[in-house]
Short mmCIF file of N, CA and C in Angstrom, two decimals:
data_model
loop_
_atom_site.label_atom_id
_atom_site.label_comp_id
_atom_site.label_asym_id
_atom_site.label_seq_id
_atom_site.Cartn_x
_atom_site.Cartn_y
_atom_site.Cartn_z
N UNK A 1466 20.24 7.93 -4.05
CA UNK A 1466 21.38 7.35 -3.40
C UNK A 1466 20.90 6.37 -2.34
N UNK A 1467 21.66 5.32 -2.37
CA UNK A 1467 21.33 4.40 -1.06
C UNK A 1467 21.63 4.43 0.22
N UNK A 1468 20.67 4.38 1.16
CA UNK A 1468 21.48 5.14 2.19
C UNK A 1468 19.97 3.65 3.04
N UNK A 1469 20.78 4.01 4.82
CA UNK A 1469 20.74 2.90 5.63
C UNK A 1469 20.48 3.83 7.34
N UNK A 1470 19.38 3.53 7.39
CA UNK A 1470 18.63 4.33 8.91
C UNK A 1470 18.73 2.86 10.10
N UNK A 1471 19.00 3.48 10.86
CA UNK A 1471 18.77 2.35 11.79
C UNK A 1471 18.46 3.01 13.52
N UNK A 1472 16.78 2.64 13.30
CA UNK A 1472 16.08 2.88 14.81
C UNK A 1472 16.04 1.88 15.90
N UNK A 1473 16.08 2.02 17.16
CA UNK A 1473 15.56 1.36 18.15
C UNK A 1473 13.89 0.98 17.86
N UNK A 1474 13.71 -0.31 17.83
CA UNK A 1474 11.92 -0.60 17.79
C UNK A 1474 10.92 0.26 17.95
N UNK A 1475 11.26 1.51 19.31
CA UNK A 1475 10.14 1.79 20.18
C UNK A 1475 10.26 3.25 20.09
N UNK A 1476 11.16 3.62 19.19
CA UNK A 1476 11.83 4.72 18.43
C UNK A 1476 11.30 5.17 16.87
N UNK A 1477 10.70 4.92 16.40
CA UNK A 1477 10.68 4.73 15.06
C UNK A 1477 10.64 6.56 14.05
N UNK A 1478 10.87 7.26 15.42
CA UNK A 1478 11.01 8.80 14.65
C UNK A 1478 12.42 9.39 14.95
N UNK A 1479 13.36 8.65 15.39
CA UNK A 1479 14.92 9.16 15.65
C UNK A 1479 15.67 7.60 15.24
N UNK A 1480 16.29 8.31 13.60
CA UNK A 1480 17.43 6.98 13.73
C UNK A 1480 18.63 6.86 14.72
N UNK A 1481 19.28 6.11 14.68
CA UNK A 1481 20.60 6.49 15.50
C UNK A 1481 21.90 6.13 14.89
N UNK A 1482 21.35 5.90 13.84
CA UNK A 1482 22.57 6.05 12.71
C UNK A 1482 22.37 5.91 11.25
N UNK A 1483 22.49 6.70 10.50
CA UNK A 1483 22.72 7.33 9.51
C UNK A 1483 23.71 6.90 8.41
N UNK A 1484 23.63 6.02 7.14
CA UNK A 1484 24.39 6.52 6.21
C UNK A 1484 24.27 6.68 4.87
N UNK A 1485 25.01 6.94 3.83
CA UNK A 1485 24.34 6.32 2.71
C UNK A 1485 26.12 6.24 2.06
N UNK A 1486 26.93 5.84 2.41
CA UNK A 1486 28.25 5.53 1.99
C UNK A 1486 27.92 4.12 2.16
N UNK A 1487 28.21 3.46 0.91
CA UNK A 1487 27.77 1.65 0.10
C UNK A 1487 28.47 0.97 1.60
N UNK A 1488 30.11 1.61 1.87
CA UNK A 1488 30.86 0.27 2.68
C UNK A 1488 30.40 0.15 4.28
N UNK A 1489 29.83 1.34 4.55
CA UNK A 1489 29.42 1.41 6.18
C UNK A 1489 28.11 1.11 5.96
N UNK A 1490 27.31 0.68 4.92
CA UNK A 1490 26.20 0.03 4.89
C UNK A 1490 26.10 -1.30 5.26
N UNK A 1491 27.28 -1.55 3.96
CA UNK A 1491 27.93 -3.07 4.13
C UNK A 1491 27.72 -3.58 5.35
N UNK A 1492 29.25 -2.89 5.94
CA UNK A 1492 29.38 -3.26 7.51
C UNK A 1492 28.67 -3.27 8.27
N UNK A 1493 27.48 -2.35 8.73
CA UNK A 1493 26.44 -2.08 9.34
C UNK A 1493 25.72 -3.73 9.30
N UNK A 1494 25.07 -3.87 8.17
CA UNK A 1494 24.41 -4.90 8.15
C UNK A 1494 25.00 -6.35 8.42
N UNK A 1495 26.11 -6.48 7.92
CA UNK A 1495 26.76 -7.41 7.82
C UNK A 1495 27.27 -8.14 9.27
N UNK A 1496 26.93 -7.15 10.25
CA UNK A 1496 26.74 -7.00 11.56
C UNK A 1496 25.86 -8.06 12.11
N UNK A 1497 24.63 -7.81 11.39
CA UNK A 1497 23.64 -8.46 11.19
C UNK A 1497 23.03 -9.63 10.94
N UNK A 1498 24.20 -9.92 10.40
CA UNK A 1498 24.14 -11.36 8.79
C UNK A 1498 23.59 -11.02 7.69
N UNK A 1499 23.41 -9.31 7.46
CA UNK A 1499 22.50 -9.24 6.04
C UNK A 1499 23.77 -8.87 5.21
N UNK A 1500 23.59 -9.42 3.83
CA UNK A 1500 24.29 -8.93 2.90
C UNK A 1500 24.05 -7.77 1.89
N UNK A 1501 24.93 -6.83 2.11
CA UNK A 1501 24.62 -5.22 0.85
C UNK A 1501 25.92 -5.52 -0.10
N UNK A 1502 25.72 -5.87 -1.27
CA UNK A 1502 27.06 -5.15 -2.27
C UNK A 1502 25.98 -4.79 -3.63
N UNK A 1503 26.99 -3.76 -4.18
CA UNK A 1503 26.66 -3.22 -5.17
C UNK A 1503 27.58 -3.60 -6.21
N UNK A 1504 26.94 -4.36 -7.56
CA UNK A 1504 27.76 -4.56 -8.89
C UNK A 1504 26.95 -3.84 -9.79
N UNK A 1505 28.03 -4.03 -11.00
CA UNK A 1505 27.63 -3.25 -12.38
C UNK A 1505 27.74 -4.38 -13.07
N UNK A 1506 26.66 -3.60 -13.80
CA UNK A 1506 26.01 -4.53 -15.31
C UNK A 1506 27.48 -4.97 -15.98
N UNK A 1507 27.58 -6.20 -17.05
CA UNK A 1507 29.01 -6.28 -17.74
C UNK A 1507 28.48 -5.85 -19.40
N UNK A 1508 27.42 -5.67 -19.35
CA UNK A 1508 26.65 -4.87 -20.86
C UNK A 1508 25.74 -3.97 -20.36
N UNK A 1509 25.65 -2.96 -21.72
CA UNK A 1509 24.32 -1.85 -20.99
C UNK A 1509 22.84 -2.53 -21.85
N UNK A 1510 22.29 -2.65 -21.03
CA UNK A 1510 20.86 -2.58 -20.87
C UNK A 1510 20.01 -1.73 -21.43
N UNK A 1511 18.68 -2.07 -22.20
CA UNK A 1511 17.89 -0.91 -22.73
C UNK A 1511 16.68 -1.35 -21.53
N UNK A 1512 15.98 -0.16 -21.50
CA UNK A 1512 15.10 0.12 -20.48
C UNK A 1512 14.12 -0.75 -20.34
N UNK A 1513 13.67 -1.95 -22.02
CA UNK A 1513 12.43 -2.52 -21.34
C UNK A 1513 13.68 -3.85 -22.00
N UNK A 1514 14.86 -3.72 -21.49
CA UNK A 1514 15.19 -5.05 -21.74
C UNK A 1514 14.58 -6.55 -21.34
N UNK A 1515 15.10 -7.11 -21.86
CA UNK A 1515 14.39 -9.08 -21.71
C UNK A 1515 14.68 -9.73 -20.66
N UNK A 1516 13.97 -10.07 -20.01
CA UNK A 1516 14.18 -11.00 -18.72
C UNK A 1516 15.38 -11.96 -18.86
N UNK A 1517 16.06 -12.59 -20.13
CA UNK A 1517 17.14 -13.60 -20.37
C UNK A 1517 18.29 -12.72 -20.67
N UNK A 1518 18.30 -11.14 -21.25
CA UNK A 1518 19.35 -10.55 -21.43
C UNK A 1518 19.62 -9.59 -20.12
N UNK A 1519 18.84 -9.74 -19.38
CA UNK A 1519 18.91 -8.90 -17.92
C UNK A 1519 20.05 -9.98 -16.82
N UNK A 1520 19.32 -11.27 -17.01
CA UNK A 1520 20.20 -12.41 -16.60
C UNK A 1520 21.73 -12.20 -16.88
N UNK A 1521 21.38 -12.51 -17.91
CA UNK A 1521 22.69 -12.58 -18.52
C UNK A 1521 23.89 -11.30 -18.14
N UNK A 1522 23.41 -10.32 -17.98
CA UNK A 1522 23.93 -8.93 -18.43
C UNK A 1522 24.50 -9.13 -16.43
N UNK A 1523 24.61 -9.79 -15.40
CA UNK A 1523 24.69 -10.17 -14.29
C UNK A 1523 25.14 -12.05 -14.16
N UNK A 1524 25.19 -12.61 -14.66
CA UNK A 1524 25.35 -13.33 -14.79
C UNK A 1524 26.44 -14.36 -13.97
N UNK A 1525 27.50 -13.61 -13.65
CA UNK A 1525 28.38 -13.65 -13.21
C UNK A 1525 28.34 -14.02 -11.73
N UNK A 1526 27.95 -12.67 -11.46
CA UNK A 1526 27.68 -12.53 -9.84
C UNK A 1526 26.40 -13.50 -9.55
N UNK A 1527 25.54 -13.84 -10.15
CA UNK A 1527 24.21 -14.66 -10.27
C UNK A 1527 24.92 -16.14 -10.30
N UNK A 1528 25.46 -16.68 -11.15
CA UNK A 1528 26.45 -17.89 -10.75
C UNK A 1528 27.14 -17.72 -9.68
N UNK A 1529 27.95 -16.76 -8.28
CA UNK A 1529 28.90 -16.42 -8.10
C UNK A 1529 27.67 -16.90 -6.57
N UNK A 1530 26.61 -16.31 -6.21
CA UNK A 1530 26.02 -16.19 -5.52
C UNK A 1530 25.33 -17.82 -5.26
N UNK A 1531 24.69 -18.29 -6.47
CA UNK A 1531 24.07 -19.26 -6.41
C UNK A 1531 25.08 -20.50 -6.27
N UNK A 1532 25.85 -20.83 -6.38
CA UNK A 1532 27.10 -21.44 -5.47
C UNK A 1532 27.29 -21.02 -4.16
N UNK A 1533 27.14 -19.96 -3.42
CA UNK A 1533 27.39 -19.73 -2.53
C UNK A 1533 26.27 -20.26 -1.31
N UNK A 1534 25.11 -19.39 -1.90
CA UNK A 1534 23.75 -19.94 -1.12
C UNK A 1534 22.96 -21.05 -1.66
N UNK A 1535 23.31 -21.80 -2.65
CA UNK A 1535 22.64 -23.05 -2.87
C UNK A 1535 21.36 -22.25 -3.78
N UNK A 1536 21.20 -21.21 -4.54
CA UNK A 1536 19.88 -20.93 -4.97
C UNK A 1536 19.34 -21.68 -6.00
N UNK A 1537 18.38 -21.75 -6.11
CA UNK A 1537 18.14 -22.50 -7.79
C UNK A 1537 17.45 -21.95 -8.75
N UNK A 1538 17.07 -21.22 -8.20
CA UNK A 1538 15.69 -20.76 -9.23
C UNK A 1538 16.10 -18.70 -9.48
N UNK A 1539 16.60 -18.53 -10.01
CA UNK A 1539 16.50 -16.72 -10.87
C UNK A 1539 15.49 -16.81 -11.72
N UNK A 1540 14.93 -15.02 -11.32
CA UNK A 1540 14.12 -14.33 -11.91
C UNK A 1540 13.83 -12.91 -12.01
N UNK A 1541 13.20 -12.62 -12.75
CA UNK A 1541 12.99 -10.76 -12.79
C UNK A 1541 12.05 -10.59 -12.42
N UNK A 1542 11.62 -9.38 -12.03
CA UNK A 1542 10.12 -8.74 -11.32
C UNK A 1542 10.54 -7.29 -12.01
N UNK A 1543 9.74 -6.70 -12.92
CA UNK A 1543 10.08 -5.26 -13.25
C UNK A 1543 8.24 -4.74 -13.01
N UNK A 1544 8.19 -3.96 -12.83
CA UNK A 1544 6.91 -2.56 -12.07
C UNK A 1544 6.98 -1.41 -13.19
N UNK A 1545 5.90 -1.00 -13.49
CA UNK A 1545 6.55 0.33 -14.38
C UNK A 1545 5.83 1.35 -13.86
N UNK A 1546 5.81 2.15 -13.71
CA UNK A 1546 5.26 3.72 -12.96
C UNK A 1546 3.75 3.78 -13.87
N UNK A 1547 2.61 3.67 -13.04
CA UNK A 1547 1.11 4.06 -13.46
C UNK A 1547 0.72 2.44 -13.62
N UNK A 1548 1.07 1.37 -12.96
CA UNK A 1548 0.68 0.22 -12.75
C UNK A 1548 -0.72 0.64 -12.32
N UNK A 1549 -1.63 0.00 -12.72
CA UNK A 1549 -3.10 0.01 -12.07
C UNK A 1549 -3.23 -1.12 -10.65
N UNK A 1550 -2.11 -2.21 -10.95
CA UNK A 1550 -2.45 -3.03 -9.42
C UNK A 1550 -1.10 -2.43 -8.62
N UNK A 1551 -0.82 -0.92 -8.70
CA UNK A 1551 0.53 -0.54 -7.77
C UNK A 1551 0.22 -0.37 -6.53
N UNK A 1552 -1.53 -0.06 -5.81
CA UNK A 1552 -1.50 0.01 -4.01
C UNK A 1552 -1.49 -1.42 -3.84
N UNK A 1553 -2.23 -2.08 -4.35
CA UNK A 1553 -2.85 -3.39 -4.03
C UNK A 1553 -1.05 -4.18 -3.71
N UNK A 1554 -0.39 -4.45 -5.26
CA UNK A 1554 0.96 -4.95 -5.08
C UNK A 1554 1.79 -4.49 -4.08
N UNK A 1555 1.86 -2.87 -3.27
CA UNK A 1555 2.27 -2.51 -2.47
C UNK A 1555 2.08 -3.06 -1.41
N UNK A 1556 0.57 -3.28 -1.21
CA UNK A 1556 -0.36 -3.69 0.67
C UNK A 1556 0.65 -5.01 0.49
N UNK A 1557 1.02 -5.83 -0.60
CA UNK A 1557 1.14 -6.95 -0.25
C UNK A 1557 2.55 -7.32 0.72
N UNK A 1558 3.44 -6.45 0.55
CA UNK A 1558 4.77 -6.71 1.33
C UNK A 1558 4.71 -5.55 1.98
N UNK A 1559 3.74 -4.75 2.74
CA UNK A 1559 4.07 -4.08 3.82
C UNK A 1559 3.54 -4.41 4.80
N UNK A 1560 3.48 -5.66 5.25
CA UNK A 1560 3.48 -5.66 6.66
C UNK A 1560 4.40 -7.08 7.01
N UNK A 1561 5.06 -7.07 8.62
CA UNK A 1561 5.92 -8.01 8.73
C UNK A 1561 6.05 -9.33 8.58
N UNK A 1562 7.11 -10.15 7.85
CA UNK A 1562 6.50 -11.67 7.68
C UNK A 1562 8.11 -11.44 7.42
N UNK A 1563 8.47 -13.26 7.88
CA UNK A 1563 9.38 -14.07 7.23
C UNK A 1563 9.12 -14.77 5.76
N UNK A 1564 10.49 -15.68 5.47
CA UNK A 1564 10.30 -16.48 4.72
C UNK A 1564 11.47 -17.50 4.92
N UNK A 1565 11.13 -19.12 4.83
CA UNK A 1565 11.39 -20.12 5.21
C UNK A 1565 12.97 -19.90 4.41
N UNK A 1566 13.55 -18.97 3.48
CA UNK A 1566 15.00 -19.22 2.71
C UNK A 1566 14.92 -17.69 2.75
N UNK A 1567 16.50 -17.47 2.48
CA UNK A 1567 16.81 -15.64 2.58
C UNK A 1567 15.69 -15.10 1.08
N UNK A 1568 15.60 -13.88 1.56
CA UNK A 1568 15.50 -13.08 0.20
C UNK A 1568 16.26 -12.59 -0.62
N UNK A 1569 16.64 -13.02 -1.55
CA UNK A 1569 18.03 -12.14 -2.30
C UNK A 1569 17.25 -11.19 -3.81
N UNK A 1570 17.68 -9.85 -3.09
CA UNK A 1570 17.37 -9.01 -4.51
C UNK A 1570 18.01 -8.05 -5.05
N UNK A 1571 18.68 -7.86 -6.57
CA UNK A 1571 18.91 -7.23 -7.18
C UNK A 1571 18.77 -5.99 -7.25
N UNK A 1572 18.72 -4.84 -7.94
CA UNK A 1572 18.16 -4.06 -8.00
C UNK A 1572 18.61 -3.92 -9.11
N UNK A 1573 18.14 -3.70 -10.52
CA UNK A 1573 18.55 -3.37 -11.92
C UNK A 1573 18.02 -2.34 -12.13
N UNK A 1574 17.45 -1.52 -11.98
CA UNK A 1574 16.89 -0.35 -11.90
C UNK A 1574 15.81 -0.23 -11.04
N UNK A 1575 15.29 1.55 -10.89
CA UNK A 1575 14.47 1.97 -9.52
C UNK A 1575 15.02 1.58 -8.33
N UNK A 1576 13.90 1.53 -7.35
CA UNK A 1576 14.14 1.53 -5.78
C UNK A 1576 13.60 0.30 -5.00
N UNK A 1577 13.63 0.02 -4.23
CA UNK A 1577 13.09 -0.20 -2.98
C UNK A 1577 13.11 -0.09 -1.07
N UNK A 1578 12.41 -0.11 -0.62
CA UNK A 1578 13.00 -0.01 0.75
C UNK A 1578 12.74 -1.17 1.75
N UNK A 1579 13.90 -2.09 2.22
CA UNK A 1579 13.52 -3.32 2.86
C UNK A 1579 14.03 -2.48 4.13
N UNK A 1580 13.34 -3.09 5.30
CA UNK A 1580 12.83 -2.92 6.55
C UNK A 1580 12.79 -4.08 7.49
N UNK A 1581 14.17 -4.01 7.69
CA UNK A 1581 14.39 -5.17 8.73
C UNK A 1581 14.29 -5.22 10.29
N UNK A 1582 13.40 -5.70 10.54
CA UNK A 1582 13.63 -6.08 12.21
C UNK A 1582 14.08 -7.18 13.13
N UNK A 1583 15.10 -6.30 13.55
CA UNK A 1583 16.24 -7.40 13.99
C UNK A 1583 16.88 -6.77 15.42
N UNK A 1584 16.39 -8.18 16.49
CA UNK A 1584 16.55 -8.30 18.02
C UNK A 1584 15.63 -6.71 18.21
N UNK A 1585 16.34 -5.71 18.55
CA UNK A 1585 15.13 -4.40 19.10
C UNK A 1585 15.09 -3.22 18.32
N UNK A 1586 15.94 -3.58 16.83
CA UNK A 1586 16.22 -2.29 15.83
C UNK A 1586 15.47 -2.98 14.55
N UNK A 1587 15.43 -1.88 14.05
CA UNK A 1587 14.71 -1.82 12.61
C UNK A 1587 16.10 -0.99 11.46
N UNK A 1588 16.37 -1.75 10.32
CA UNK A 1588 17.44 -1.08 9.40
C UNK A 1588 16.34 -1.04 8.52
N UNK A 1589 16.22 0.27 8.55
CA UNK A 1589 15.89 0.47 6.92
C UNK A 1589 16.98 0.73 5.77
N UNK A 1590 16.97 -0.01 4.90
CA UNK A 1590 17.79 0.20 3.75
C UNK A 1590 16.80 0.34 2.10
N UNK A 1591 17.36 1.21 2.05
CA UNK A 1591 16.92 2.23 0.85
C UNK A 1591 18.20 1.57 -0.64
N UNK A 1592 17.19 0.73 -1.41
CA UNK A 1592 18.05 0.02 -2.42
C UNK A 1592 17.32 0.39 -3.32
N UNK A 1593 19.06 0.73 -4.21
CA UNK A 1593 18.48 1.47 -5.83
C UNK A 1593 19.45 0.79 -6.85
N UNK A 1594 19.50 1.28 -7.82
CA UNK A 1594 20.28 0.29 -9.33
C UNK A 1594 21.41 0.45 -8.76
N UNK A 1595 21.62 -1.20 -8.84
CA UNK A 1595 23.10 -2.03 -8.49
C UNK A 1595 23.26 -2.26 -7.05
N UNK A 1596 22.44 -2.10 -6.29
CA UNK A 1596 22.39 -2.86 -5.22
C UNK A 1596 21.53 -4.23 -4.58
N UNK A 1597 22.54 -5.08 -4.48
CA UNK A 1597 21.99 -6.42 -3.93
C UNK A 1597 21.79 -6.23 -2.45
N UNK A 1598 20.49 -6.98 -1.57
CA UNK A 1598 20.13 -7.23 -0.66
C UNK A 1598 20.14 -8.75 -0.34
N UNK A 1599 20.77 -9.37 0.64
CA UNK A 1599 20.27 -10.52 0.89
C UNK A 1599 19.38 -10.51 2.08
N UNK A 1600 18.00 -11.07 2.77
CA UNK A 1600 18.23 -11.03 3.65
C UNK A 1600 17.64 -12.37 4.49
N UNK A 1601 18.61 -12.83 5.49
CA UNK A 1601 18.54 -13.87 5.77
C UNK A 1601 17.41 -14.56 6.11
N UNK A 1602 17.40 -15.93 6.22
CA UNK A 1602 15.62 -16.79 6.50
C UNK A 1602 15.42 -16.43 7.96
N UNK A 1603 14.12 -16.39 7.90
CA UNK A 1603 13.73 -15.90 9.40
C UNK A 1603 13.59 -14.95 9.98
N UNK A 1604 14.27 -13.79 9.38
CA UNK A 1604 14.33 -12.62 9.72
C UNK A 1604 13.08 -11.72 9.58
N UNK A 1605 12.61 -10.63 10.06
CA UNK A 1605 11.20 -10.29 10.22
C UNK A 1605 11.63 -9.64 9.35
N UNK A 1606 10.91 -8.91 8.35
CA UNK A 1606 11.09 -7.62 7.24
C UNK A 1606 9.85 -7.05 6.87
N UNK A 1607 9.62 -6.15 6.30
CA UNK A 1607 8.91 -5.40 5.32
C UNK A 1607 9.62 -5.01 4.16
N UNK A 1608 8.38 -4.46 3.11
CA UNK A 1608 9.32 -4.03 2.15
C UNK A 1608 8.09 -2.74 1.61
N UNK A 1609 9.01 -1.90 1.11
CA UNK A 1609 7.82 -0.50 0.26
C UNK A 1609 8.62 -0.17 -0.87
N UNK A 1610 7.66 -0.27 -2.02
CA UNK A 1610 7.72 -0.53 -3.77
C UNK A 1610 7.53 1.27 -3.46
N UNK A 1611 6.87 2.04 -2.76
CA UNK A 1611 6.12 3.53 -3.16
C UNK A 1611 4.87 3.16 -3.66
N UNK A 1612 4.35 4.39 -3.73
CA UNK A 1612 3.01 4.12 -3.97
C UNK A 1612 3.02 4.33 -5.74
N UNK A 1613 3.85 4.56 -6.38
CA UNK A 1613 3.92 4.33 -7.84
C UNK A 1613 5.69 4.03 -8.10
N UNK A 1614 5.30 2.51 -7.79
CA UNK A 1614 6.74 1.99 -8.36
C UNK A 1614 7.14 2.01 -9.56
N UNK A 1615 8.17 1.90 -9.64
CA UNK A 1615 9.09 1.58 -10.94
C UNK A 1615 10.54 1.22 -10.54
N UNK A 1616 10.79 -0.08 -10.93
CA UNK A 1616 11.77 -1.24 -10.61
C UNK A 1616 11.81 -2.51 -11.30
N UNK A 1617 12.80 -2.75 -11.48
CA UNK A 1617 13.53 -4.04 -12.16
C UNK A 1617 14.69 -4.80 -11.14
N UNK A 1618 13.83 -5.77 -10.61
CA UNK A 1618 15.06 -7.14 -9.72
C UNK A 1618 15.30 -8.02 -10.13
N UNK A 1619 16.42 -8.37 -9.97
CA UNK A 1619 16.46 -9.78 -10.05
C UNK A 1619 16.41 -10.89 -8.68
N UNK A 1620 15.76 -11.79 -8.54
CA UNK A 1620 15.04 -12.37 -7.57
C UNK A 1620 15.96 -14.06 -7.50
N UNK A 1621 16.32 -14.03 -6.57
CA UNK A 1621 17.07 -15.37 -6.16
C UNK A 1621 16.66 -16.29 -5.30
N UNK A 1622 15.72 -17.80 -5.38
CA UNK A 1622 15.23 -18.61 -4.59
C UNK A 1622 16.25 -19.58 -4.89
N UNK A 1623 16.00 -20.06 -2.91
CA UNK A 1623 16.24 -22.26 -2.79
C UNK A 1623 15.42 -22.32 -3.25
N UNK A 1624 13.82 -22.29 -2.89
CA UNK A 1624 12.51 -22.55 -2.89
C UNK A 1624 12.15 -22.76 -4.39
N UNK A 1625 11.70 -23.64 -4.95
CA UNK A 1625 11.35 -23.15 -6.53
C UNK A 1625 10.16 -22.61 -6.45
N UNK A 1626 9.15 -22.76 -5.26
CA UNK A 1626 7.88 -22.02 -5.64
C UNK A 1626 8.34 -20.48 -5.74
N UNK A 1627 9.02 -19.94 -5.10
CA UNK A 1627 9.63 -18.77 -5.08
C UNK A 1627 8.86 -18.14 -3.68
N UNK A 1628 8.15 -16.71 -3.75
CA UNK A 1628 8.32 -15.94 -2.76
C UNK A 1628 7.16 -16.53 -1.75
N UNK A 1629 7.40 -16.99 -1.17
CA UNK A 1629 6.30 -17.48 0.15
C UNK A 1629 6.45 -16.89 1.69
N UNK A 1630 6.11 -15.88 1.88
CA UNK A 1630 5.62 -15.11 3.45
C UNK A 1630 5.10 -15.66 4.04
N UNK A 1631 5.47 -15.45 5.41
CA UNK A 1631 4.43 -16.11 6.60
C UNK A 1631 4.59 -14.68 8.04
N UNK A 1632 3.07 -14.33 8.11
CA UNK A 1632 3.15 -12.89 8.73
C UNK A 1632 3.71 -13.47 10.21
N UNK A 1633 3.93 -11.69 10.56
CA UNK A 1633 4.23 -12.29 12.09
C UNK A 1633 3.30 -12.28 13.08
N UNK A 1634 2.57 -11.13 12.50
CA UNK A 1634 1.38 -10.70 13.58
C UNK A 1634 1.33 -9.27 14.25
N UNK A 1635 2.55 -8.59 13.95
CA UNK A 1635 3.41 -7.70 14.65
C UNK A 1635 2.76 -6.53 13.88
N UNK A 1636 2.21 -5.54 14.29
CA UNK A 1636 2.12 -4.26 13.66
C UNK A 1636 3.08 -3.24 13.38
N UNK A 1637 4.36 -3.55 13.47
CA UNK A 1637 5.66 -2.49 14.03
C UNK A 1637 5.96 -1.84 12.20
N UNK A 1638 5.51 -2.37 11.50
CA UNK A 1638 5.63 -1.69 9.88
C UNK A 1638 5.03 -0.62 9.90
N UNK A 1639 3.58 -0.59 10.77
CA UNK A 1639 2.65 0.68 10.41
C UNK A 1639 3.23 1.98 10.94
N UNK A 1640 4.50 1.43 12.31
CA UNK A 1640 4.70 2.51 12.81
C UNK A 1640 6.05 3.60 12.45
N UNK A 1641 6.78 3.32 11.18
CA UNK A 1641 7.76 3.58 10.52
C UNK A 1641 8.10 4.16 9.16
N UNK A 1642 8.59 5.32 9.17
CA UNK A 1642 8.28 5.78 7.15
C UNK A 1642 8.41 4.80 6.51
N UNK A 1643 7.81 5.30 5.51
CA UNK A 1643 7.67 4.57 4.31
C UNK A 1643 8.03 5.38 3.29
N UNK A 1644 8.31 4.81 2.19
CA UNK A 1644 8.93 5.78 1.04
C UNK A 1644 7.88 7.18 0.82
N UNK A 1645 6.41 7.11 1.01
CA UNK A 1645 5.72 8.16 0.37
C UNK A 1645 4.34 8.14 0.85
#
């Protein structure tokens, strides 16, 4: 279930609020400027479906969005559980960095946990199948795949190079759970 922690910076072992109900997630973040909604597929999906029928199978909301934020470029990223590069791919988005355009991600199946730090709090949000994340440019984040992911996104750039980080310098990731 998806659910949404949110600590003070200097806090990172007492949230101070708690949920995992989709609309007080919403709101929570949205607080923020981050965007949470959750859609459903408009076809079902087989497990190692095709990167063009995964599109498609979203499609909607993927046009619906990319009008909205100007995106240009969709794509998939799927992980399968017993990846041999799964710490290495992990080290790579756990520690804090921006990026010059929001992050927008899907979730078509599995998990993830993005880790936002924003003004003196940290939201962790815990995203699983059918939840979209946006989160805005500039914003400090982390993110944790687990140490044996398994996940399918769909990935929304302005940028056509696509995902480009720039760290912050900040150690405040090391000091906060992580999925495992």
């Amino acid at each position: 279930m998806s659910y949404l922690h949110i600590y003070q910076e200097h806090q990172p072992n007492t949230a101070t609020f708690q949920s995992d109900d989709a609309i007080k997630i919403s709101q929570q973040l949205a607080e923020v400027g981050v965007r949470f909604e959750q859609w459903q597929a408009t076809q079902i999906l087989a497990h190692d479906a095709a990167e063009a029928d995964i599109i498609d199978a979203y499609q909607q909301d993927i046009t619906r969005l990319k009008a909205q934020g100007g995106y240009q470029t969709v794509d998939v990223i799927a992980l399968q559980k017993g990846n041999p590069n799964a710490a290495q791919l992990r080290e790579k988005f756990l520690f804090e960095h921006t990026h010059s355009e929001d992050e927008v991600r899907f979730f078509v199946a599995g998990q993830g946990l993005f880790c936002l730090h924003i003004q003196d709090k940290v939201y962790q949000v815990l995203c699983q199948q059918g939840d979209l994340i946006s989160v805005p440019e500039n914003t400090p984040h982390w993110f944790d795949m687990g140490s044996d992911p398994e996940f399918t996104a769909i990935r929304l750039f302005n940028n056509t190079e696509g995902w480009v980080a720039k760290e912050t310098g900040s150690n405040i990731a090391k000091q906060f759970p992580i999925l495992d």
